[in-house]
mmCIF file with all atom_site columns, C-alpha atoms in Angstrom:
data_model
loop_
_atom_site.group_PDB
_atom_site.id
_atom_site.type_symbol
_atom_site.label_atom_id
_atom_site.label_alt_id
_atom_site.label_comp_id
_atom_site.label_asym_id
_atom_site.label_entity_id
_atom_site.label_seq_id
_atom_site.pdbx_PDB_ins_code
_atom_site.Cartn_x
_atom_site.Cartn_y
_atom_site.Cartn_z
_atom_site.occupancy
_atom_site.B_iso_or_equiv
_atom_site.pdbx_formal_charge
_atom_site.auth_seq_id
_atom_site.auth_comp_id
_atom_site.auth_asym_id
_atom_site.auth_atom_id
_atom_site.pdbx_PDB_model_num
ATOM 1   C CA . UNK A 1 1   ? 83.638 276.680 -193.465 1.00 72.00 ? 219 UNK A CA 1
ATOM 2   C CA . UNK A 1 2   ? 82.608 273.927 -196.137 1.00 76.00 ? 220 UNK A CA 1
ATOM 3   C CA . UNK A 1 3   ? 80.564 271.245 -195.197 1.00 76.00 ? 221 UNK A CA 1
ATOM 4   C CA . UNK A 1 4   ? 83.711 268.822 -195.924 1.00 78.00 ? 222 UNK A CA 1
ATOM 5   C CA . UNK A 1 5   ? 85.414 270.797 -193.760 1.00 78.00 ? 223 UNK A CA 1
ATOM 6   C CA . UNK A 1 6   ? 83.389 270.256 -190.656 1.00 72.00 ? 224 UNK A CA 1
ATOM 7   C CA . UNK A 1 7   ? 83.075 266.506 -191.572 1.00 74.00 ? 225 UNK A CA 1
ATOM 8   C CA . UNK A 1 8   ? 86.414 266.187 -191.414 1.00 77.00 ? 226 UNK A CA 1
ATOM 9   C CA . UNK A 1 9   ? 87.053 268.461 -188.094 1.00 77.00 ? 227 UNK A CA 1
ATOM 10  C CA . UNK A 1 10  ? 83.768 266.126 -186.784 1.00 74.00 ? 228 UNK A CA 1
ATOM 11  C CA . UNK A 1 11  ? 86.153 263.123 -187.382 1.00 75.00 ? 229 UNK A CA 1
ATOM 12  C CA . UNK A 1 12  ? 89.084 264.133 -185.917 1.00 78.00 ? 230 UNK A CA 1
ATOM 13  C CA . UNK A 1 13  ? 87.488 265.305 -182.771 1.00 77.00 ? 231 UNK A CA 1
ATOM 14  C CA . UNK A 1 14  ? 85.538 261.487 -182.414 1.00 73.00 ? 232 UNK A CA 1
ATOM 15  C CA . UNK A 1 15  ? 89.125 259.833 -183.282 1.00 75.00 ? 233 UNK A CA 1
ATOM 16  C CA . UNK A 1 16  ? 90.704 262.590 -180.369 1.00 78.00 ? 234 UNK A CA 1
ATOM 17  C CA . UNK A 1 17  ? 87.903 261.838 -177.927 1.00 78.00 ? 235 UNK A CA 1
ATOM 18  C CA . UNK A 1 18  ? 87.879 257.850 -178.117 1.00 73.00 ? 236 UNK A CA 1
ATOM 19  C CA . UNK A 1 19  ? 90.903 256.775 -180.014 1.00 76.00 ? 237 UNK A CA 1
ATOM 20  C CA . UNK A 1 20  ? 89.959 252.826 -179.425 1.00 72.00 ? 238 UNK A CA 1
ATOM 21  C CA . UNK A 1 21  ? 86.532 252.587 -178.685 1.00 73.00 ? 239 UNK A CA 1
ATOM 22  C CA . UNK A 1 22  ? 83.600 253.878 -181.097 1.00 74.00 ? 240 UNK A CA 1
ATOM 23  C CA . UNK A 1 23  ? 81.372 256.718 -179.106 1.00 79.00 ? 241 UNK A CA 1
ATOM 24  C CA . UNK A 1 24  ? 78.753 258.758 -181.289 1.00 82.00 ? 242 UNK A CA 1
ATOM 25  C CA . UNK A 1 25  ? 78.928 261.698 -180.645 1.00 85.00 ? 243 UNK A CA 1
ATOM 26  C CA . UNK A 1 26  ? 76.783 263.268 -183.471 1.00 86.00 ? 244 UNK A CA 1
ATOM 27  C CA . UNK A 1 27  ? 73.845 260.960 -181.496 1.00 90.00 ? 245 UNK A CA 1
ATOM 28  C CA . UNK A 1 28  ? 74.295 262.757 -178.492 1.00 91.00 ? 246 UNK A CA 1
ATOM 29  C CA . UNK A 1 29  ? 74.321 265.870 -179.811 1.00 91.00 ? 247 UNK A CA 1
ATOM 30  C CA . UNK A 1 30  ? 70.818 265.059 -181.135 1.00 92.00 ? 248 UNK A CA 1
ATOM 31  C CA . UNK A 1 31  ? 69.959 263.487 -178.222 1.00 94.00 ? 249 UNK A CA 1
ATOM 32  C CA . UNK A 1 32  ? 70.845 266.692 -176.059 1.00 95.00 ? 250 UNK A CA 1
ATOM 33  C CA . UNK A 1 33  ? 69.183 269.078 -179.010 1.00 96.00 ? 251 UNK A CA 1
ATOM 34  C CA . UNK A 1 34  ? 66.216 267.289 -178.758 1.00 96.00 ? 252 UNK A CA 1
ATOM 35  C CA . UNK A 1 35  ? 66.324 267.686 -174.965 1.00 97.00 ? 253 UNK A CA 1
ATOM 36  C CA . UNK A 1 36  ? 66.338 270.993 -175.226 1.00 97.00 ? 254 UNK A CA 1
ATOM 37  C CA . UNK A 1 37  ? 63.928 271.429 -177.534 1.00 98.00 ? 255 UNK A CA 1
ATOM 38  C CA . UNK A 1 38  ? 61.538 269.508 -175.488 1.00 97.00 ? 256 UNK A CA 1
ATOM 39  C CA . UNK A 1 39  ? 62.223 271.552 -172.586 1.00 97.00 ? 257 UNK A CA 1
ATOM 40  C CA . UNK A 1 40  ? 61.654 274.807 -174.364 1.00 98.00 ? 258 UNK A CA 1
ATOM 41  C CA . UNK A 1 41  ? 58.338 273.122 -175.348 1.00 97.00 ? 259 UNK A CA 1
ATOM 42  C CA . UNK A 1 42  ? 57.559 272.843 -171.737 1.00 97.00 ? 260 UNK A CA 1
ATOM 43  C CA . UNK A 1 43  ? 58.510 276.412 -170.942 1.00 97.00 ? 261 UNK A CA 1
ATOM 44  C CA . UNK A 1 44  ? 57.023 277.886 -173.827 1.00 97.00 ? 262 UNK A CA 1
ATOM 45  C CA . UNK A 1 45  ? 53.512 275.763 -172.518 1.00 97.00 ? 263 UNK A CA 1
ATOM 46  C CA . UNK A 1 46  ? 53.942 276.722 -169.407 1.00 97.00 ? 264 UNK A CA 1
ATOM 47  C CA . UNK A 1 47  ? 54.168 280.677 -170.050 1.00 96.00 ? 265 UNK A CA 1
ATOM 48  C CA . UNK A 1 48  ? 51.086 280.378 -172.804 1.00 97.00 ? 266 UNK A CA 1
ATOM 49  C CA . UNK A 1 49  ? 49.013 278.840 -170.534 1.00 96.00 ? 267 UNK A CA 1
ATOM 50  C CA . UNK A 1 50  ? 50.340 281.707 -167.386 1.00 96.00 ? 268 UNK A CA 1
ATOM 51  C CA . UNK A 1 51  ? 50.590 278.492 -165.282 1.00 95.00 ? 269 UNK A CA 1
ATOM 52  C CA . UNK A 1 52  ? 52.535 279.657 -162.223 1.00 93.00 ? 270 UNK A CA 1
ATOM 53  C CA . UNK A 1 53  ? 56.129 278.507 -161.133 1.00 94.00 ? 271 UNK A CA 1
ATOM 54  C CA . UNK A 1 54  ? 56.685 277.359 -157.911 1.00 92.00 ? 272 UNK A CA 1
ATOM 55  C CA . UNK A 1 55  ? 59.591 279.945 -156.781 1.00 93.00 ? 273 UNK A CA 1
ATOM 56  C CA . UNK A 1 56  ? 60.033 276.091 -154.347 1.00 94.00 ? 274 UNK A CA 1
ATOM 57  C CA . UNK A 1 57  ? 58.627 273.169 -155.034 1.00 93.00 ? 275 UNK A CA 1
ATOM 58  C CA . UNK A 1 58  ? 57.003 271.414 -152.136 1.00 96.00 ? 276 UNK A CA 1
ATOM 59  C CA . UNK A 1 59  ? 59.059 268.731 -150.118 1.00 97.00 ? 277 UNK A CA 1
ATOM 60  C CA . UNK A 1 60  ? 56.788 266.575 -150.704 1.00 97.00 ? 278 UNK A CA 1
ATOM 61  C CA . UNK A 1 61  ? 56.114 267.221 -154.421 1.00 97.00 ? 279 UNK A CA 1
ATOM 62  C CA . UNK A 1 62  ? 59.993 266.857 -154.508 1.00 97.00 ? 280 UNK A CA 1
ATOM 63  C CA . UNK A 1 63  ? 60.025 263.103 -152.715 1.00 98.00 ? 281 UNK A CA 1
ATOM 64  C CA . UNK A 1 64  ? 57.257 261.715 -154.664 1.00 98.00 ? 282 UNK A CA 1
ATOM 65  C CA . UNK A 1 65  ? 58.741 262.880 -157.935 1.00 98.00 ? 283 UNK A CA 1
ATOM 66  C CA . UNK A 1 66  ? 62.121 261.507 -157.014 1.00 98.00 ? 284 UNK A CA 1
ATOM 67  C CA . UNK A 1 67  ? 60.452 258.000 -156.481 1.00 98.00 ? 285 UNK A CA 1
ATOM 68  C CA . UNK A 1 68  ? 58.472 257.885 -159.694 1.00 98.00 ? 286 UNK A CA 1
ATOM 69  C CA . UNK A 1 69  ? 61.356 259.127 -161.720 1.00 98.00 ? 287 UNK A CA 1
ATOM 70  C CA . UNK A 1 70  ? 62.983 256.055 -160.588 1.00 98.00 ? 288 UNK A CA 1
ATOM 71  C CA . UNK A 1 71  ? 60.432 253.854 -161.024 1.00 98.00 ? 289 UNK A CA 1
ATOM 72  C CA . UNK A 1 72  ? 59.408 255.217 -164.466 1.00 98.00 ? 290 UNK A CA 1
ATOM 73  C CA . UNK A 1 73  ? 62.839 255.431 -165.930 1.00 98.00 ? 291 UNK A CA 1
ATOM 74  C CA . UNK A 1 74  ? 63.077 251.591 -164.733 1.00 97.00 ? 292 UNK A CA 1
ATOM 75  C CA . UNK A 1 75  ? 59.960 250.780 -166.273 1.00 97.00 ? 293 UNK A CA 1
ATOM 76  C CA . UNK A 1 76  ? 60.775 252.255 -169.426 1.00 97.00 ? 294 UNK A CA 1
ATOM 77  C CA . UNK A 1 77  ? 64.098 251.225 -169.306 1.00 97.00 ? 295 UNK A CA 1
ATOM 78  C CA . UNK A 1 78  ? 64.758 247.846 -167.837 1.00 97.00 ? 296 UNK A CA 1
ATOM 79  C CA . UNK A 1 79  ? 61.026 246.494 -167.819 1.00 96.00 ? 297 UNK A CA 1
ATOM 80  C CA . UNK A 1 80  ? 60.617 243.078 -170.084 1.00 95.00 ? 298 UNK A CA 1
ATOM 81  C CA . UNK A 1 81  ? 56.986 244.240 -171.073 1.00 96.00 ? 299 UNK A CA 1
ATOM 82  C CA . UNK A 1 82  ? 58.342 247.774 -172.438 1.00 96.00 ? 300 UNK A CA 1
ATOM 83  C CA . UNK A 1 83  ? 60.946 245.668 -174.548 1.00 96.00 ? 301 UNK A CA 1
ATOM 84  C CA . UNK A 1 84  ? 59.233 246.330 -177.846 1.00 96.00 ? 302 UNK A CA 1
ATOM 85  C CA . UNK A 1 85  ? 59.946 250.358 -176.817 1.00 96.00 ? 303 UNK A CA 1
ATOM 86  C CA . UNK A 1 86  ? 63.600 249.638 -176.548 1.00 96.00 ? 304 UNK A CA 1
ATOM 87  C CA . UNK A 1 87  ? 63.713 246.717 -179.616 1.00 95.00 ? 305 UNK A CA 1
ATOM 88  C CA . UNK A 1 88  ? 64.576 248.915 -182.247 1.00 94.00 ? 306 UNK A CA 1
ATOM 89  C CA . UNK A 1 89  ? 67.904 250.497 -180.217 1.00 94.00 ? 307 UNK A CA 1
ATOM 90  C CA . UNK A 1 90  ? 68.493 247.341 -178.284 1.00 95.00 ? 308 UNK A CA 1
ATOM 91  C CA . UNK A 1 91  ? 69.496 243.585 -178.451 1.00 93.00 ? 309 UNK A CA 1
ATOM 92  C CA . UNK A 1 92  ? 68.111 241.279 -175.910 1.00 95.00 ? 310 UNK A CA 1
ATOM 93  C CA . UNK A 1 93  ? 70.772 239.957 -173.709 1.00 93.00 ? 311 UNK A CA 1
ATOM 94  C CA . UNK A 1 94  ? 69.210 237.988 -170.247 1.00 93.00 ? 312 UNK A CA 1
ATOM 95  C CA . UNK A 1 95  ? 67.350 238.630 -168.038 1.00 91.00 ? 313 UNK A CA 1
ATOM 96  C CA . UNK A 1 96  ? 68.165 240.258 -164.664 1.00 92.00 ? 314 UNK A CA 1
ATOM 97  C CA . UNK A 1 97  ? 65.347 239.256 -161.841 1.00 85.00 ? 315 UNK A CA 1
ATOM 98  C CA . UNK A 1 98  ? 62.360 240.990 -160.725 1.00 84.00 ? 316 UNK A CA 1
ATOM 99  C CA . UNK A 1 99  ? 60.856 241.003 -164.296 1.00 90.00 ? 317 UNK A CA 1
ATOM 100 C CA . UNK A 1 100 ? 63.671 243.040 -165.797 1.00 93.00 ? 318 UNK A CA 1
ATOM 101 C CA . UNK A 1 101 ? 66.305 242.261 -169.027 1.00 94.00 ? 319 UNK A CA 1
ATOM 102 C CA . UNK A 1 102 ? 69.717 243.402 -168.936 1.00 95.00 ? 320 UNK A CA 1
ATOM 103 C CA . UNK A 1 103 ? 70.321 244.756 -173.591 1.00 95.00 ? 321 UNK A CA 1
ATOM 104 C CA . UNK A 1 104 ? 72.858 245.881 -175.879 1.00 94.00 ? 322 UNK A CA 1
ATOM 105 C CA . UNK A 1 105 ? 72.498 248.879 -178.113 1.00 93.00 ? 323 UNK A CA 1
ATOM 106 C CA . UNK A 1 106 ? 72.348 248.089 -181.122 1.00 88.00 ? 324 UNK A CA 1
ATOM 107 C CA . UNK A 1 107 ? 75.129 249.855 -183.642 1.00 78.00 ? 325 UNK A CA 1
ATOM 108 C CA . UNK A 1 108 ? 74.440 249.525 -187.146 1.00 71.00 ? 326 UNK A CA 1
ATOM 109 C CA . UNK A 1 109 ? 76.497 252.549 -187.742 1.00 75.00 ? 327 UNK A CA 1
ATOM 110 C CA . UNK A 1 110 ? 74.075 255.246 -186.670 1.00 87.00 ? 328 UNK A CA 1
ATOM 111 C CA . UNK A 1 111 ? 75.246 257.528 -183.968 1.00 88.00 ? 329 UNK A CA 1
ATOM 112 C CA . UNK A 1 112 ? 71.394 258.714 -183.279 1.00 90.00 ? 330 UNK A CA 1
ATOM 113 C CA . UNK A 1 113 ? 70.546 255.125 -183.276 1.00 91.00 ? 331 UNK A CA 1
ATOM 114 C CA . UNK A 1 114 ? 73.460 254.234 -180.931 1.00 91.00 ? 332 UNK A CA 1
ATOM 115 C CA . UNK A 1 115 ? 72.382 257.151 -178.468 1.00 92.00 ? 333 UNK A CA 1
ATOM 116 C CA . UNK A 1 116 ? 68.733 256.320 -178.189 1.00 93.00 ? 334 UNK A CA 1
ATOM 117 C CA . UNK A 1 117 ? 69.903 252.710 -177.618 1.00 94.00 ? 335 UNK A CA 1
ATOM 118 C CA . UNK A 1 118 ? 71.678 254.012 -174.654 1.00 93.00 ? 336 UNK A CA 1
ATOM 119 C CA . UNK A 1 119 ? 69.548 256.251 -173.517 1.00 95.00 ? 337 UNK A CA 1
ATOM 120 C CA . UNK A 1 120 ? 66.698 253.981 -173.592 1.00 96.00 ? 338 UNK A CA 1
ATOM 121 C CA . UNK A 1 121 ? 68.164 251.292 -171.868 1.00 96.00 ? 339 UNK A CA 1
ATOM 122 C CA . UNK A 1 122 ? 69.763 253.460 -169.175 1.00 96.00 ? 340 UNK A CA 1
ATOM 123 C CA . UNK A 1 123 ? 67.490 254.199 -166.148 1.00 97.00 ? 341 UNK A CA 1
ATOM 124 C CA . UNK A 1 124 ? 70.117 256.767 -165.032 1.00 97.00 ? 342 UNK A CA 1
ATOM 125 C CA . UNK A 1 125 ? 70.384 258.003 -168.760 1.00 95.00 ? 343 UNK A CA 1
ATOM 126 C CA . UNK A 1 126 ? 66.625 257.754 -169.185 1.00 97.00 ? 344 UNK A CA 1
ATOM 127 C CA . UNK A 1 127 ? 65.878 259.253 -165.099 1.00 98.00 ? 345 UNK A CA 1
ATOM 128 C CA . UNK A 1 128 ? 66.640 263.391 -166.758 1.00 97.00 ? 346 UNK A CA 1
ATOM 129 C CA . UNK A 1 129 ? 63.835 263.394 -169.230 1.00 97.00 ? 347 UNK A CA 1
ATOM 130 C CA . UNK A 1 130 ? 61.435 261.441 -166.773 1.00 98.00 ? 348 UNK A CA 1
ATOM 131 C CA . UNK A 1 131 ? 61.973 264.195 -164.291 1.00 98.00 ? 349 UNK A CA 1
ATOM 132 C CA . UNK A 1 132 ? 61.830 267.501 -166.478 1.00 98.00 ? 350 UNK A CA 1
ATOM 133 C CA . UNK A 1 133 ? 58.338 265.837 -167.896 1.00 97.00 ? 351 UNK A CA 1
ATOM 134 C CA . UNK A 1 134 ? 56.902 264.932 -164.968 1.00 98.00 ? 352 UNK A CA 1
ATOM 135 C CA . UNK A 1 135 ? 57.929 268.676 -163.533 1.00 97.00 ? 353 UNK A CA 1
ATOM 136 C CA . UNK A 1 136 ? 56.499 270.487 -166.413 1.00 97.00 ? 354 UNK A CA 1
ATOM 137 C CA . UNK A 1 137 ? 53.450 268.107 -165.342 1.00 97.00 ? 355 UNK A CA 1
ATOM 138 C CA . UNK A 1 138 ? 53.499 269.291 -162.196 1.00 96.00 ? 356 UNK A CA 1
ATOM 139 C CA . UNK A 1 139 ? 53.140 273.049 -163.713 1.00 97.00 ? 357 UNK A CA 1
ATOM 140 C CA . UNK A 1 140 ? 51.177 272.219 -166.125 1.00 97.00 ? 358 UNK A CA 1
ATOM 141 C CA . UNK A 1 141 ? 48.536 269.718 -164.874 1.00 97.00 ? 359 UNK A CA 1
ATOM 142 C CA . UNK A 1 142 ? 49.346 269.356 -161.435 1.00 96.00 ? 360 UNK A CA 1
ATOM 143 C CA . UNK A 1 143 ? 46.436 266.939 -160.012 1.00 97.00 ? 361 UNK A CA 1
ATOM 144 C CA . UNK A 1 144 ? 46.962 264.672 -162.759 1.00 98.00 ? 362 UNK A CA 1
ATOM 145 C CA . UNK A 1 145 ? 51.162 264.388 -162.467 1.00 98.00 ? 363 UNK A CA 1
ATOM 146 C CA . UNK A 1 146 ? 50.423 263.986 -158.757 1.00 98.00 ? 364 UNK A CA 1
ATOM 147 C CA . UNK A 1 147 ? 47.895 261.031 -159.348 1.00 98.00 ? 365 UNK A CA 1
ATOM 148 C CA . UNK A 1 148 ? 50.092 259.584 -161.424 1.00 98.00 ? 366 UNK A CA 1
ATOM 149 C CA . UNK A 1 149 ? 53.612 259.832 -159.712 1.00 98.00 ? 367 UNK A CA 1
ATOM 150 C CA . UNK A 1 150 ? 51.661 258.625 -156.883 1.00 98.00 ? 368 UNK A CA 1
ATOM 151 C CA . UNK A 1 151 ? 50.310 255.299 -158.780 1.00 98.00 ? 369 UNK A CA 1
ATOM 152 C CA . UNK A 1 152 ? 54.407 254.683 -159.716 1.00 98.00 ? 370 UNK A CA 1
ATOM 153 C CA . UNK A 1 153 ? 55.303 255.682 -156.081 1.00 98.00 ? 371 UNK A CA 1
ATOM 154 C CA . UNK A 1 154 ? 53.060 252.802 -154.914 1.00 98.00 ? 372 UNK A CA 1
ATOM 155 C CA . UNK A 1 155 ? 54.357 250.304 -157.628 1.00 97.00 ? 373 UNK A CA 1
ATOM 156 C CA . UNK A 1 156 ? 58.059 251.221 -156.783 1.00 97.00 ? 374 UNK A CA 1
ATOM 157 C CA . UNK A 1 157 ? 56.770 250.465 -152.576 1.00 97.00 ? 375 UNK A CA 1
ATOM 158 C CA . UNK A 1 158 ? 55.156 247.579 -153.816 1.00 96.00 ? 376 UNK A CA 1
ATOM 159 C CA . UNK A 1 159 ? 58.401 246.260 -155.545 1.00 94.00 ? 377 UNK A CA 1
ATOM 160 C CA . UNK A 1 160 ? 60.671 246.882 -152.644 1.00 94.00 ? 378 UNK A CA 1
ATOM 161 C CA . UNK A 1 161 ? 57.619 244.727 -150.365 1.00 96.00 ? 379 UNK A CA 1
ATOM 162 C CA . UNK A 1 162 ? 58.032 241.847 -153.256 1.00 94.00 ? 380 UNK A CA 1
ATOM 163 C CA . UNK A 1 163 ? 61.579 241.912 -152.542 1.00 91.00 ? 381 UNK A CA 1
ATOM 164 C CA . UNK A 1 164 ? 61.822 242.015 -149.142 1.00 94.00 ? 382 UNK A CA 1
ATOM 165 C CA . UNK A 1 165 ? 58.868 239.383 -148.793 1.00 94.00 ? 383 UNK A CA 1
ATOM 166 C CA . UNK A 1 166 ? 60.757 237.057 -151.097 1.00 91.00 ? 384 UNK A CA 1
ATOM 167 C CA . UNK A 1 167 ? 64.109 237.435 -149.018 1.00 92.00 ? 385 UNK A CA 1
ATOM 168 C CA . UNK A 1 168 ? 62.298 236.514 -145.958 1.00 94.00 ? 386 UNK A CA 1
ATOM 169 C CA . UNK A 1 169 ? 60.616 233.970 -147.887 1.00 93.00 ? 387 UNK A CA 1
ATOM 170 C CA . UNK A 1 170 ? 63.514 232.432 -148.948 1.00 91.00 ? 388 UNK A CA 1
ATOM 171 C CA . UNK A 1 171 ? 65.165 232.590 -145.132 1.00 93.00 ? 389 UNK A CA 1
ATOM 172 C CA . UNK A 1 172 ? 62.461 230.971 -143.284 1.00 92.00 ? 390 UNK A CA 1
ATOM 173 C CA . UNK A 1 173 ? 63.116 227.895 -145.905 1.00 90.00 ? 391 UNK A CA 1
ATOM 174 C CA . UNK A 1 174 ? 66.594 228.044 -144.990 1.00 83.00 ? 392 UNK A CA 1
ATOM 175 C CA . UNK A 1 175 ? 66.226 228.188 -141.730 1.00 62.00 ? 393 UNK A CA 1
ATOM 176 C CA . UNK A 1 176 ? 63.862 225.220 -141.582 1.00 60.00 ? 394 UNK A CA 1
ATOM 177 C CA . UNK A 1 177 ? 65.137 221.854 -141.116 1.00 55.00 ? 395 UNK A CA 1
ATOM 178 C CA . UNK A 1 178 ? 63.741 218.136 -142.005 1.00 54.00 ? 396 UNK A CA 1
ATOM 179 C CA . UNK A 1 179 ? 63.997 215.632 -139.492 1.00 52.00 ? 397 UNK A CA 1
#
């Protein structure tokens, strides 16, 4: 098959897929290729070095990874400091509270450029490739990936206390009258 060819096959399956709304496709293709690659990086470190596999991982290896794949993907994702990360992909929109910015990909016609703007500003998106690194760190260098999922652990308790304080805060001024 010519190159043409599958151009043109390429085209008629985006125009198929999403007849009235633009969706690269060839930019999540990379994005998934490049997934995979990076998680047959991790295998292939993990069987040079003869690290052993869990055959379960620990409940609470499990829990704390959960919450610091949410916090990190946040931080990476929504975070106003880690904006310059995302500035290349993204355009600032507003902000959304708690020190996070709500973007919007950027699309100057580059599906790989379209996809990494999505995936970068999507903690969900973003929450798969936080996870498979930090369990290949938890094969890998296991102290280390523990120290630091615990550190984001503690920032995402921390965050939940700042909310909750600032709720409370903000009923006890409520609730208190003038005379």
């Amino acid at each position: 098959m010519s190159e043409s060819s599958l151009r043109q096959r390429a085209a008629r399956l985006r125009q198929a897929y999403a007849p009235h709304e633009h969706r690269p496709l060839g930019g999540y293709l990379a994005a998934m290729g490049t997934y995979a690659g990076v998680t047959a990086m991790i295998a292939g470190l993990v069987r040079a070095t003869g690290r052993p596999v869990p055959e379960r991982p620990a409940t609470a290896d499990v829990v704390l990874l959960a919450v610091a794949t949410h916090k990190l993907s946040r931080l990476l994702s929504k975070d106003a400091v880690t904006s310059p990360l995302r500035a290349p992909f993204t355009r600032y929109d507003h902000p959304i509270g708690s020190g996070e910015v709500m973007e919007q990909v950027r699309d100057s016609g580059s599906p790989t450029r379209h996809a990494i703007g999505e995936l970068l500003s999507c903690p969900f998106c973003l929450a798969v490739w936080v996870a498979t690194g930090l369990t290949g760190g938890l094969v890998l260098a296991p102290r280390l990936t523990r120290l630091v999922a615990t550190a984001l652990t503690a920032v995402a308790a921390s965050d939940f206390l700042q909310m909750g304080y600032a709720v409370a805060q903000q009923a006890a001024e409520g609730g208190h009258h003038r005379d």
